[in-house]
mmCIF file of C-alpha atoms in Angstrom:
data_model
loop_
_atom_site.group_PDB
_atom_site.id
_atom_site.type_symbol
_atom_site.label_atom_id
_atom_site.label_comp_id
_atom_site.label_asym_id
_atom_site.label_seq_id
_atom_site.Cartn_x
_atom_site.Cartn_y
_atom_site.Cartn_z
ATOM 1 C CA UNK B 1 25.096 -111.650 2.362
ATOM 2 C CA UNK B 2 21.804 -110.351 0.347
ATOM 3 C CA UNK B 3 19.975 -107.152 1.297
ATOM 4 C CA UNK B 4 15.999 -107.723 1.117
ATOM 5 C CA UNK B 5 14.616 -106.983 -1.971
ATOM 6 C CA UNK B 6 12.094 -104.582 0.178
ATOM 7 C CA UNK B 7 14.852 -102.542 -0.300
ATOM 8 C CA UNK B 8 14.407 -101.359 -3.609
ATOM 9 C CA UNK B 9 10.862 -100.616 -3.534
ATOM 10 C CA UNK B 10 9.568 -96.990 -4.581
ATOM 11 C CA UNK B 11 8.665 -94.556 -2.076
ATOM 12 C CA UNK B 12 5.293 -94.039 -3.597
ATOM 13 C CA UNK B 13 4.654 -97.970 -3.247
ATOM 14 C CA UNK B 14 5.461 -97.144 0.590
ATOM 15 C CA UNK B 15 3.623 -94.146 1.033
ATOM 16 C CA UNK B 16 1.398 -93.489 -1.634
ATOM 17 C CA UNK B 17 1.489 -89.900 -3.388
ATOM 18 C CA UNK B 18 -0.575 -88.272 -0.791
ATOM 19 C CA UNK B 19 1.946 -88.855 2.319
ATOM 20 C CA UNK B 20 3.962 -85.942 3.836
ATOM 21 C CA UNK B 21 7.076 -85.213 1.896
ATOM 22 C CA UNK B 22 9.187 -86.089 4.716
ATOM 23 C CA UNK B 23 8.353 -89.461 4.446
ATOM 24 C CA UNK B 24 8.828 -89.561 0.760
ATOM 25 C CA UNK B 25 12.418 -88.068 0.980
ATOM 26 C CA UNK B 26 13.481 -90.609 3.636
ATOM 27 C CA UNK B 27 12.099 -93.384 1.399
ATOM 28 C CA UNK B 28 13.939 -92.157 -1.560
ATOM 29 C CA UNK B 29 17.302 -91.647 0.626
ATOM 30 C CA UNK B 30 17.030 -95.180 1.449
ATOM 31 C CA UNK B 31 16.451 -96.380 -2.310
ATOM 32 C CA UNK B 32 19.861 -94.537 -3.227
ATOM 33 C CA UNK B 33 21.585 -96.285 -0.311
ATOM 34 C CA UNK B 34 20.558 -99.541 -1.277
ATOM 35 C CA UNK B 35 21.614 -98.775 -5.082
ATOM 36 C CA UNK B 36 25.184 -97.829 -3.932
ATOM 37 C CA UNK B 37 25.316 -100.952 -1.628
ATOM 38 C CA UNK B 38 24.179 -103.001 -4.734
ATOM 39 C CA UNK B 39 26.945 -101.723 -6.997
ATOM 40 C CA UNK B 40 29.644 -102.066 -4.444
ATOM 41 C CA UNK B 41 28.542 -105.488 -3.813
ATOM 42 C CA UNK B 42 28.764 -106.103 -7.641
ATOM 43 C CA UNK B 43 32.438 -104.285 -7.896
ATOM 44 C CA UNK B 44 33.543 -106.915 -4.645
ATOM 45 C CA UNK B 45 32.022 -110.126 -6.724
ATOM 46 C CA UNK B 46 33.684 -109.289 -9.692
ATOM 47 C CA UNK B 47 36.963 -108.992 -8.256
ATOM 48 C CA UNK B 48 36.196 -111.849 -6.319
ATOM 49 C CA UNK B 49 35.785 -113.693 -9.825
ATOM 50 C CA UNK B 50 39.080 -112.081 -11.512
ATOM 51 C CA UNK B 51 40.979 -113.471 -8.282
ATOM 52 C CA UNK B 52 40.100 -117.408 -8.951
#
C-alpha cells in the first residue's frame, strides 16, 4: 500500500521559511519517517522478488 507522495514535500514547501522553527522541525521529522518507511518497503519488495 503506497504512501501518499505528499509525504515527501520539504518543510519549506509546507511552511515557508518565515514560519516558527517548531513547525519546521515537525516537518523534518515527517520527512525522515517517510524516508525510513520507503527504505523498508524497498527491502521488503526486494526480498519478495528473491522469493519468487
